[in-house]
mmCIF file of C-alpha atoms in Angstrom:
data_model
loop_
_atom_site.group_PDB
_atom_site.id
_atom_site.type_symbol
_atom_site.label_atom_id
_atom_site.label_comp_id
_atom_site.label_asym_id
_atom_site.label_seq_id
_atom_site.Cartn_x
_atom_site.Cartn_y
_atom_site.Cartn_z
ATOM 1 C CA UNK V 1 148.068 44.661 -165.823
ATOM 2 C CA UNK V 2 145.013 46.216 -164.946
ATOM 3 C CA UNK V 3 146.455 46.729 -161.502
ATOM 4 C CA UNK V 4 149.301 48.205 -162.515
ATOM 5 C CA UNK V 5 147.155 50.735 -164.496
ATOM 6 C CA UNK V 6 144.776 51.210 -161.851
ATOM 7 C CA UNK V 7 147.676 52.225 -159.594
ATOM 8 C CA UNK V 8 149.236 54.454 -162.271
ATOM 9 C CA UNK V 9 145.948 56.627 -162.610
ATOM 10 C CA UNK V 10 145.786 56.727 -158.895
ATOM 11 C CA UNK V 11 149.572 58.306 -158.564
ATOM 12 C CA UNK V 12 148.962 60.890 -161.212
ATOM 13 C CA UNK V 13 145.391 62.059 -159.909
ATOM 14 C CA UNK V 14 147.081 62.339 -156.477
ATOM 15 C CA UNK V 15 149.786 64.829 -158.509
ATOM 16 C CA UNK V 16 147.358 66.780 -159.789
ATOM 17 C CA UNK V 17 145.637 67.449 -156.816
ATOM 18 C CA UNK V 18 148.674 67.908 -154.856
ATOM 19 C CA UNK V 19 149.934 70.707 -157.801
ATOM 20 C CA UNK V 20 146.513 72.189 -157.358
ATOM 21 C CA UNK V 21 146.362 72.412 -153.998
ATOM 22 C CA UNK V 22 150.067 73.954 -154.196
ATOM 23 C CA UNK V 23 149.305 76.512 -156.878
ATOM 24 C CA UNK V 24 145.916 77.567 -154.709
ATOM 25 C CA UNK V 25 147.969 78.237 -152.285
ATOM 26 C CA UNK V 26 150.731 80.436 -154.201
ATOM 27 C CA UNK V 27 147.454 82.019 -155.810
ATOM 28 C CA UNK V 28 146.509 83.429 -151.928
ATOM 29 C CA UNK V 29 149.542 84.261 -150.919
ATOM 30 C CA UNK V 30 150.008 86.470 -153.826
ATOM 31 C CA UNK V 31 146.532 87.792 -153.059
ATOM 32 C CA UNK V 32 147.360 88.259 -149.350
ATOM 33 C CA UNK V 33 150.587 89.944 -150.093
ATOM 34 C CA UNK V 34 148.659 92.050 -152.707
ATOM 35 C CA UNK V 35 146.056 93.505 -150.125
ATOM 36 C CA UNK V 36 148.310 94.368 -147.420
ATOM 37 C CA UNK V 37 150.515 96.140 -150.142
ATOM 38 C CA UNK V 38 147.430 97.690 -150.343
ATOM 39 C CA UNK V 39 146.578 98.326 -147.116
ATOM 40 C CA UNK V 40 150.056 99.512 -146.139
ATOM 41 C CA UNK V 41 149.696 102.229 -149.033
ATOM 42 C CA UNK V 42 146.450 103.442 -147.604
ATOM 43 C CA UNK V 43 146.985 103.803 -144.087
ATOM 44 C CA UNK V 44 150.197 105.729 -144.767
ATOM 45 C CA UNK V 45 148.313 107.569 -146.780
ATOM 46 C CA UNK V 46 146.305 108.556 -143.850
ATOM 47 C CA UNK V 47 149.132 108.806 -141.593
ATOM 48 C CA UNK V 48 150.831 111.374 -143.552
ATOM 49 C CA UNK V 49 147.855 113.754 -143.684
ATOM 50 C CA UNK V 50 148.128 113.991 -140.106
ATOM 51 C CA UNK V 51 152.106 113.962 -139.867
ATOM 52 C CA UNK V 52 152.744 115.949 -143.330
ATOM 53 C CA UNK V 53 154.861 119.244 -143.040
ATOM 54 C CA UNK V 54 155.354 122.795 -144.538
ATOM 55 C CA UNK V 55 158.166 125.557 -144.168
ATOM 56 C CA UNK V 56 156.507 128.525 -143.231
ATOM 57 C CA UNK V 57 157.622 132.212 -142.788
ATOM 58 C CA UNK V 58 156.077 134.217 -139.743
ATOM 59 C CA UNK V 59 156.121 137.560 -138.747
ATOM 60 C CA UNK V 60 159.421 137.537 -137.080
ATOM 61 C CA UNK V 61 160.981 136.219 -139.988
ATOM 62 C CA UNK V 62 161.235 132.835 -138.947
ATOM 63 C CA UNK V 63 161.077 129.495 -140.675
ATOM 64 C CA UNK V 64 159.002 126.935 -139.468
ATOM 65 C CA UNK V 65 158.180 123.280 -140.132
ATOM 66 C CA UNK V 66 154.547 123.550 -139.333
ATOM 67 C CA UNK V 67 151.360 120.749 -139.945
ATOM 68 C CA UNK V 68 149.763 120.717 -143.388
ATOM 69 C CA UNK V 69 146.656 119.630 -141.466
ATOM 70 C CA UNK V 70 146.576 121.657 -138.134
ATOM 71 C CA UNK V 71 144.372 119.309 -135.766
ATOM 72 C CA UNK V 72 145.210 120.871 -132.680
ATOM 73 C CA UNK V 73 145.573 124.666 -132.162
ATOM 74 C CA UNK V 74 146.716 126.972 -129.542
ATOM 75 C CA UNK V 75 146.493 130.756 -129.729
ATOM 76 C CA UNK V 76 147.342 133.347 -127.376
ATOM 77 C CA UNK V 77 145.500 135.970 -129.521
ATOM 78 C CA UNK V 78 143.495 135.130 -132.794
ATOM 79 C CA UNK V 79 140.422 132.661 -131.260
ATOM 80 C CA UNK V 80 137.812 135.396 -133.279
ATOM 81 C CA UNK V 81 139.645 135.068 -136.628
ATOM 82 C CA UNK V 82 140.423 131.128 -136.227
ATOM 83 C CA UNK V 83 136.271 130.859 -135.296
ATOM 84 C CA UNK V 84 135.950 133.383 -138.890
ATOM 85 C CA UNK V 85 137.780 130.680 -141.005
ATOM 86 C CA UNK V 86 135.760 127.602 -139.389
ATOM 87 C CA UNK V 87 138.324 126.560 -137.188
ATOM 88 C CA UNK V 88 137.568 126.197 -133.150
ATOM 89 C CA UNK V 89 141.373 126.212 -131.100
ATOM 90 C CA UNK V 90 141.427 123.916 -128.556
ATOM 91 C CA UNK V 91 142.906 126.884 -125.609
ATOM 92 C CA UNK V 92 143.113 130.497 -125.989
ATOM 93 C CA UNK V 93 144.138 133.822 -123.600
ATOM 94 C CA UNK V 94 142.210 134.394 -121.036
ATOM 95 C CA UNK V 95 140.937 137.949 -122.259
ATOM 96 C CA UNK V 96 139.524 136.163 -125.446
ATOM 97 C CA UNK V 97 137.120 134.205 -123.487
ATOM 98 C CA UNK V 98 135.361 137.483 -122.346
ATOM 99 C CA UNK V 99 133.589 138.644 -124.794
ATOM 100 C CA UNK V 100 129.462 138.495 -124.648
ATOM 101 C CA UNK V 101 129.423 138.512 -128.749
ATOM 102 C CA UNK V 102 130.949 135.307 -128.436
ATOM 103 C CA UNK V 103 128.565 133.390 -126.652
ATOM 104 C CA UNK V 104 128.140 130.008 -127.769
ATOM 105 C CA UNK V 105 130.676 130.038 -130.328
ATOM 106 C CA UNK V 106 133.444 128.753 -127.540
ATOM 107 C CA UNK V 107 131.890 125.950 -125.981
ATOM 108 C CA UNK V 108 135.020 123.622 -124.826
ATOM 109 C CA UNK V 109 137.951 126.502 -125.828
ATOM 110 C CA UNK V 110 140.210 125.927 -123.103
ATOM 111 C CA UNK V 111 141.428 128.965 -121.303
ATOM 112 C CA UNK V 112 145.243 129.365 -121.084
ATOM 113 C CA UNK V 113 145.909 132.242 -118.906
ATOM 114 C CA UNK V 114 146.755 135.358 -119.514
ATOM 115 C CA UNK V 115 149.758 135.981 -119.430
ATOM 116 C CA UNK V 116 150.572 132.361 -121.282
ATOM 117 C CA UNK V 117 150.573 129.493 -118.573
ATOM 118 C CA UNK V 118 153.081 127.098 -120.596
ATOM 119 C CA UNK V 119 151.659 124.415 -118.112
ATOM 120 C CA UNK V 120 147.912 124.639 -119.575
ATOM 121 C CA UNK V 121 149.592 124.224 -123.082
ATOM 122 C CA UNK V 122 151.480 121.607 -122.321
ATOM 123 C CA UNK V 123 148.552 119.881 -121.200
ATOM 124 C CA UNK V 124 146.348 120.511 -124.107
ATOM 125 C CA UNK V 125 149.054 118.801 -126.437
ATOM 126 C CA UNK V 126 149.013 121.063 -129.523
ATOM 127 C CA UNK V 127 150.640 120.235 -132.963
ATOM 128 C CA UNK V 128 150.457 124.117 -133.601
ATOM 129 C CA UNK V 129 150.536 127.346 -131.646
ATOM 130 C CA UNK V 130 149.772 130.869 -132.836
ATOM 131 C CA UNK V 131 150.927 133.639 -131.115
ATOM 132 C CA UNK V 132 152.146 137.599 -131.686
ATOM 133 C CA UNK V 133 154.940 139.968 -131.712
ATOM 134 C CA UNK V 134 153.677 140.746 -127.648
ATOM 135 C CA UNK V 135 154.336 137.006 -126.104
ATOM 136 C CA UNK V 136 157.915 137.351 -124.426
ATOM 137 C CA UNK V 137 160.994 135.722 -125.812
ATOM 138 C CA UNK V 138 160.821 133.783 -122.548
ATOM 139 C CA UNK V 139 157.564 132.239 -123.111
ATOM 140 C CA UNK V 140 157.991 131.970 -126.334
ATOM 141 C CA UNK V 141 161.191 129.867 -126.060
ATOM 142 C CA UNK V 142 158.937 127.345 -124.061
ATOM 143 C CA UNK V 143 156.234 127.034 -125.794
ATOM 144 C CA UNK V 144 158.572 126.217 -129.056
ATOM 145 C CA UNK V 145 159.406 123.170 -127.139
ATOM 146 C CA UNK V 146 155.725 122.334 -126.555
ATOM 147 C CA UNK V 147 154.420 122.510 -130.783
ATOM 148 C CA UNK V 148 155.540 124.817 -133.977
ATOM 149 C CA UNK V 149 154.974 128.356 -132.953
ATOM 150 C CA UNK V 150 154.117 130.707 -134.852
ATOM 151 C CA UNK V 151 154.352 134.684 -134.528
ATOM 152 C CA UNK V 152 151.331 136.599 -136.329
ATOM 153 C CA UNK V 153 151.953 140.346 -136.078
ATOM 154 C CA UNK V 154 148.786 141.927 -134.933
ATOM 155 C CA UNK V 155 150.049 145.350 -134.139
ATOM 156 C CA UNK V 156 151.415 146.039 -137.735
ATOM 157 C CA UNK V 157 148.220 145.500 -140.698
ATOM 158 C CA UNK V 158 144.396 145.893 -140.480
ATOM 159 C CA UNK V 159 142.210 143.521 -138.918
ATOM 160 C CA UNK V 160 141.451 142.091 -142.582
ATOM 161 C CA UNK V 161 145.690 141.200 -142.930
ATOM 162 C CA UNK V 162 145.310 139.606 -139.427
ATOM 163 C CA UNK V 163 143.012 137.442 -140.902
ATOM 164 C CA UNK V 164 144.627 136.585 -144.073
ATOM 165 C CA UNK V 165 148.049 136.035 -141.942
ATOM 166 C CA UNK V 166 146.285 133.420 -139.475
ATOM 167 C CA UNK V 167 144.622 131.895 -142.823
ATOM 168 C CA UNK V 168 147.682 131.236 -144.036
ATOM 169 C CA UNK V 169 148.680 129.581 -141.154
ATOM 170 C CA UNK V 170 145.643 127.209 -141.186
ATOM 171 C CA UNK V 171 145.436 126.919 -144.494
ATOM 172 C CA UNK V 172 142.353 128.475 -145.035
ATOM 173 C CA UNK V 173 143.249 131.429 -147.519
ATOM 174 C CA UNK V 174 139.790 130.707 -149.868
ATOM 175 C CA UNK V 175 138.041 131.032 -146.413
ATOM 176 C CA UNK V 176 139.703 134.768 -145.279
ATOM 177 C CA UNK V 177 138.772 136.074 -149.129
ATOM 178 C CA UNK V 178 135.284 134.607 -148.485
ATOM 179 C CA UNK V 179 134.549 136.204 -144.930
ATOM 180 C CA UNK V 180 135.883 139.548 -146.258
ATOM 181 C CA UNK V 181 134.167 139.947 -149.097
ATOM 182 C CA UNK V 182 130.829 139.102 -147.049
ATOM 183 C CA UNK V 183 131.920 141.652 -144.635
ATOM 184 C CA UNK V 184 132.253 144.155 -147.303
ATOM 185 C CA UNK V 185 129.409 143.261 -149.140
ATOM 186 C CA UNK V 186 126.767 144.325 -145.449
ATOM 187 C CA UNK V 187 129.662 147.557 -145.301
ATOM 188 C CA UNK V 188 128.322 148.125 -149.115
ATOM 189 C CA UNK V 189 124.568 147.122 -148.045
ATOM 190 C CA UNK V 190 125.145 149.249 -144.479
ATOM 191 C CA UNK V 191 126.123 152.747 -146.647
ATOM 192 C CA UNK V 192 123.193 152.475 -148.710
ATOM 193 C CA UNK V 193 120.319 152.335 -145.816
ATOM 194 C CA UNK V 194 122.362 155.095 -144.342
ATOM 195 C CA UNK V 195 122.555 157.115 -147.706
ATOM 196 C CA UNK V 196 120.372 160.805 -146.615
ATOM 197 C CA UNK V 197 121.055 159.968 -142.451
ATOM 198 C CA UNK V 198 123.963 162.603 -143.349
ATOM 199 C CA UNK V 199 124.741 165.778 -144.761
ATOM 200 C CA UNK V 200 127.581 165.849 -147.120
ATOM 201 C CA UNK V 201 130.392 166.947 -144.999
ATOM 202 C CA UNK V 202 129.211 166.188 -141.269
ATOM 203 C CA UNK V 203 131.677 164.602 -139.206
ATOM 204 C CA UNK V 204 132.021 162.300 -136.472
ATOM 205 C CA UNK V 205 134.276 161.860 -133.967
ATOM 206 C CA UNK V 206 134.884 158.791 -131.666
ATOM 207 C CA UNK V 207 135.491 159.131 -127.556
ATOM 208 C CA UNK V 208 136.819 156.951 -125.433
ATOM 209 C CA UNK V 209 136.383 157.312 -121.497
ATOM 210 C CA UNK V 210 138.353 154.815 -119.683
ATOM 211 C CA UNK V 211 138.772 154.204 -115.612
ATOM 212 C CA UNK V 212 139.017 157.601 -113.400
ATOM 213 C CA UNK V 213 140.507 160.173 -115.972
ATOM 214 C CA UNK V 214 141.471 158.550 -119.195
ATOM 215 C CA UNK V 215 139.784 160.079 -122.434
ATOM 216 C CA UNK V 216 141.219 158.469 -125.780
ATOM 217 C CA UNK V 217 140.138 160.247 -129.265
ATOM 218 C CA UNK V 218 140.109 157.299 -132.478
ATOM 219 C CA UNK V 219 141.368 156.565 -135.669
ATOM 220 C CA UNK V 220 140.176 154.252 -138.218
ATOM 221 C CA UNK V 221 141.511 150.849 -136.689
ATOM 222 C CA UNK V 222 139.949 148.794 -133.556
ATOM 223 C CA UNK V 223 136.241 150.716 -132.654
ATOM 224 C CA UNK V 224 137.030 153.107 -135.795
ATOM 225 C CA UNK V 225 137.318 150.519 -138.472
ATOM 226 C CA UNK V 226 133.420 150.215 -138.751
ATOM 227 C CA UNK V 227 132.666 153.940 -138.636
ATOM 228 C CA UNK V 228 135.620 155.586 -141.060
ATOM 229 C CA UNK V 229 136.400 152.942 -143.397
ATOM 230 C CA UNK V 230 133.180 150.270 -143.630
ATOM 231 C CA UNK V 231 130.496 153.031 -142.938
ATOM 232 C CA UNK V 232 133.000 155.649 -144.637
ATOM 233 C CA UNK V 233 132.219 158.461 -142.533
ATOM 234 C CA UNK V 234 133.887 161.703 -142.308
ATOM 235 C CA UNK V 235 136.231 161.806 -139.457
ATOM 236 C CA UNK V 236 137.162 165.383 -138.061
ATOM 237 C CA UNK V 237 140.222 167.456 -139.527
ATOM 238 C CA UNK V 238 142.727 166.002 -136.729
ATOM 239 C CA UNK V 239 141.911 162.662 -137.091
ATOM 240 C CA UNK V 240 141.894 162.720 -141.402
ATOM 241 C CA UNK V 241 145.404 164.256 -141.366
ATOM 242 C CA UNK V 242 146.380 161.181 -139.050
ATOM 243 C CA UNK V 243 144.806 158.553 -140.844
ATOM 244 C CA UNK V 244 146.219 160.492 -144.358
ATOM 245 C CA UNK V 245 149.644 159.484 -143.497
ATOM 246 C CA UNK V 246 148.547 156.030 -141.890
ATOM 247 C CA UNK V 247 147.986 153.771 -144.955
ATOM 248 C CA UNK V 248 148.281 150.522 -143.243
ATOM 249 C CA UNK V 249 145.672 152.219 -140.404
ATOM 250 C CA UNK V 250 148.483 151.186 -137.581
ATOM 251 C CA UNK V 251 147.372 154.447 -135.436
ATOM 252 C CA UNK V 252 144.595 153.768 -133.227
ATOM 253 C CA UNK V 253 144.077 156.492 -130.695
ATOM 254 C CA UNK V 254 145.487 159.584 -128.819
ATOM 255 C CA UNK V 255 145.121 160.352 -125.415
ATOM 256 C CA UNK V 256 144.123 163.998 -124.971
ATOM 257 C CA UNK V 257 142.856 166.349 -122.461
ATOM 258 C CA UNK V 258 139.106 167.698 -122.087
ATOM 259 C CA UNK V 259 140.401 171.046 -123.477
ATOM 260 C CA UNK V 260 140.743 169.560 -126.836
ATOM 261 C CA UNK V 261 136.824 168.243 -126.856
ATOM 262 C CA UNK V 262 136.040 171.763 -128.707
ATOM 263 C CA UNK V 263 138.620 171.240 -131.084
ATOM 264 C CA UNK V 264 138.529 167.769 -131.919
ATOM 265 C CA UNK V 265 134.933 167.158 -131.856
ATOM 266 C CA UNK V 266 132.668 166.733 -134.993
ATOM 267 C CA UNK V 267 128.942 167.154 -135.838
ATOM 268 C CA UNK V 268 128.108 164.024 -134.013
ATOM 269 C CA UNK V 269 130.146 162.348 -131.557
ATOM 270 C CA UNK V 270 130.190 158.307 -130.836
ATOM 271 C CA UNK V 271 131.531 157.816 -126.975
ATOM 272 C CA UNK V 272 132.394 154.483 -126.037
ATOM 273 C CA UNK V 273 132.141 153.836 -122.038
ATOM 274 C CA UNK V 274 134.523 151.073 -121.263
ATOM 275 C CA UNK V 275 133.006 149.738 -118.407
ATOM 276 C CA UNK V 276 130.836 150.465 -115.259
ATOM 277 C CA UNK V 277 133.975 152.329 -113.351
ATOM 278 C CA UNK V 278 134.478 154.531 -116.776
ATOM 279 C CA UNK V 279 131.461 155.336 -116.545
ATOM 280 C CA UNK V 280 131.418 156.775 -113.066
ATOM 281 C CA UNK V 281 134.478 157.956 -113.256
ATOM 282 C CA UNK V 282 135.941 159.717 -116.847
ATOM 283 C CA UNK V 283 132.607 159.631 -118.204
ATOM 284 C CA UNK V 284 130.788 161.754 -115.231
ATOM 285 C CA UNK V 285 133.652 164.196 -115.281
ATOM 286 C CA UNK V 286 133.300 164.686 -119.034
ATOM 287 C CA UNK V 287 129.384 165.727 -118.906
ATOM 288 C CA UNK V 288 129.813 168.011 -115.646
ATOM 289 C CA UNK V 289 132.246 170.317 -118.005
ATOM 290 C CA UNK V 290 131.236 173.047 -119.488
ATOM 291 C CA UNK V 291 133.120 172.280 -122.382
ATOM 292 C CA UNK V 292 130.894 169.302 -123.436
ATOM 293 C CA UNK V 293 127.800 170.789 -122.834
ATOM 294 C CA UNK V 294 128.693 173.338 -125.319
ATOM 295 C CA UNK V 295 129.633 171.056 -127.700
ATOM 296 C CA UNK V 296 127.122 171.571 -131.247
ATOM 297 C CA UNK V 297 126.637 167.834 -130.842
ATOM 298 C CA UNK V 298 125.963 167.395 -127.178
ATOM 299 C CA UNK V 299 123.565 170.656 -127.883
ATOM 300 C CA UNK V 300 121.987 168.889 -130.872
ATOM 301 C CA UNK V 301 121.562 165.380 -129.613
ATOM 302 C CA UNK V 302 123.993 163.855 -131.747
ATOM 303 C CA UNK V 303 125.640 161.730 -128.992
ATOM 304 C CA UNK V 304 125.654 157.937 -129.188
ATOM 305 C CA UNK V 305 127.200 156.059 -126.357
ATOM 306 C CA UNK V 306 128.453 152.609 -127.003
ATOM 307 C CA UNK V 307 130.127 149.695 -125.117
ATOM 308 C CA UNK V 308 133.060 147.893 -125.092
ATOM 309 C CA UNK V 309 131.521 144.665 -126.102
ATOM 310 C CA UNK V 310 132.031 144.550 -128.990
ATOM 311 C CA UNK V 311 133.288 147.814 -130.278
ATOM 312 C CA UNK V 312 136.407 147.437 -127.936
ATOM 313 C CA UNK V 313 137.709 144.636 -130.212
ATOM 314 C CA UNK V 314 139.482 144.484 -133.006
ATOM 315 C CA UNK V 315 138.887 141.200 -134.319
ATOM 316 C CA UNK V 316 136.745 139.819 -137.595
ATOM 317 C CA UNK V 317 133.646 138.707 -135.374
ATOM 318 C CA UNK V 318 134.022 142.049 -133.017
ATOM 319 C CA UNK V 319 133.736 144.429 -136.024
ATOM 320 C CA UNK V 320 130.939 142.531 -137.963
ATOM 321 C CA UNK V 321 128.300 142.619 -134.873
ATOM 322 C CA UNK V 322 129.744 146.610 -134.247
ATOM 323 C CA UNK V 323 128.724 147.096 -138.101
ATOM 324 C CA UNK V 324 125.679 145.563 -137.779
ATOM 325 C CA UNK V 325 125.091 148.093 -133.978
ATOM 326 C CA UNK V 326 126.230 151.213 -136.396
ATOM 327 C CA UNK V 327 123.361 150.709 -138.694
ATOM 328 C CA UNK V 328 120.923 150.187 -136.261
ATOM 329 C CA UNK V 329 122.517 153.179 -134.657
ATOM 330 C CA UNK V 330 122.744 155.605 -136.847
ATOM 331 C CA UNK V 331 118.889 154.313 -138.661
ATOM 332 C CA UNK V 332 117.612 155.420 -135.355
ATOM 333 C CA UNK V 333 117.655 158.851 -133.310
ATOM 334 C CA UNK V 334 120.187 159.358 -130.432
ATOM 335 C CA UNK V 335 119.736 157.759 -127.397
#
């Protein structure tokens, strides 16, 4: 009998732990499942910050599926604003790559030709390209194939639009508001050191001299952004009726003759010498005339010569070193 019993207690112990050992093992399972429900929610999680979409409209009017999250950028024009908003493109035109005020802000920028070489691109494997109304509908066509292209206009707006248009691109609309207002905040700082440096109504006019016989006068966009509208200077008669009917500051410059230096030029006079062969060239056959060594400012020493790099440039970075030459500039006598 005892047996019996003995043998009894034996079976059912041998249940229980069996039923244990059984309901452990649901227990995990339901615990493994759990985690890589888990898991599987995270890492798409991640995965979609990297594949996630929006429909954009660009300049031309076209709508584009472009990345949420950018990770890899190609422009043909806009490296200056992209390095503005924080963001460093992984290839850009050649003529980007040039400038001195740049230097060591475009360590590993990969150069892409200029005009486009779609082979360069190709190999840089962008998830987002950025170019203008300028690239050709040939080159644009192929690099369409290559990532989402968009077209930001940069002949039509300011250099401050520019900006805003590529931040919208990127993303990075709190950072466009942000540089600008700093910008206009050292324009606002700039005025005041330069408050008494000039009479009420003195003028200034900005020269150009360019290759062999190329003189340009300037409006209030690319090297005349800083002087007429950040500095707020009085441009001469010509030039204010211009910009007067140019509210989106799309004229830049006219092309004129040496007989119009007497006419066009103001109480001071900014030339900018493109490079070494302007200077030889346009430059010396400007100051052998009689008509500029008649000029009130030539006669006056009001004549401040400036280079292309930066002033040439019409580009966020560009215009905030020129503002910061202007003050120095104008703070100090003619050189």
């Amino acid at each position: 009998m005892q047996q019996n019993n003995r043998s009894k207690l034996g079976v059912t112990i041998c249940l229980i732990v069996l039923l244990t050992l059984v309901l452990g093992a649901c227990g995990n399972a339901g615990n493994n499942t759990q985690t890589n429900k888990e898991s599987g929610i995270n890492n798409s999680s991640e995965q979609s910050k990297t594949v996630a979409m929006r429909e954009y409209t660009d300049a031309a009017g076209n709508k584009i599926s472009i990345p949420v999250y950018p990770q890899r950028v190609v422009t043909t024009q806009y490296l200056d604003a992209m390095l503005a908003l924080g963001v460093k493109p992984v290839g850009v035109g050649s003529h980007l790559l040039e400038g001195e005020y740049l230097k060591g802000k475009i360590d590993g920028v990969a150069d892409i030709g200029n005009p486009t070489n779609v082979e360069k691109v190709l190999e840089l494997q962008p998830n987002l390209i950025i170019t203008t109304e300028y690239t050709t509908p040939e080159v644009k066509e192929q690099l369409e194939k290559i990532a989402p292209t968009v077209v930001v206009s940069f002949g039509d707006g300011d250099v401050f639009e520019q900006l805003r248009d590529v931040a919208a691109v990127l993303g990075k609309d709190k950072e466009a508001e942000q540089w600008i207002a700093s910008f206009n905040k050292k324009a606002e700082e700039g005025r005041k050191k330069l408050a008494g440096k000039f009479k009420k109504d003195e003028t200034v006019t900005i020269y150009m001299a360019y290759d062999k016989n190329v003189l340009r006068v300037y409006g209030a966009r690319n090297v005349g952004h800083v002087i007429y509208r950040s500095l707020e200077l009085n441009p001469p008669e010509y030039i204010r009726q211009k910009l007067a009917k140019d509210p989106r500051f799309n004229y830049v410059y006219d092309v004129i003759s040496m007989e119009k230096l007497p006419e066009l030029s103001g109480d001071r006079i900014i030339m900018l010498v493109y490079d070494e062969a302007s200077k030889d060239g346009m430059l010396r056959e400007i100051e052998q005339s009689a008509l500029w060594r008649n000029l009130p400012a030539v006669k006056n020493h009001k004549v401040y010569f400036i280079k292309a790099d930066p002033w040439f440039t019409y580009s966020p970075l560009a215009i905030d070193q020129s503002l910061d030459e202007a003050i120095k500039m104008f703070s100090d006598d003619p050189k």
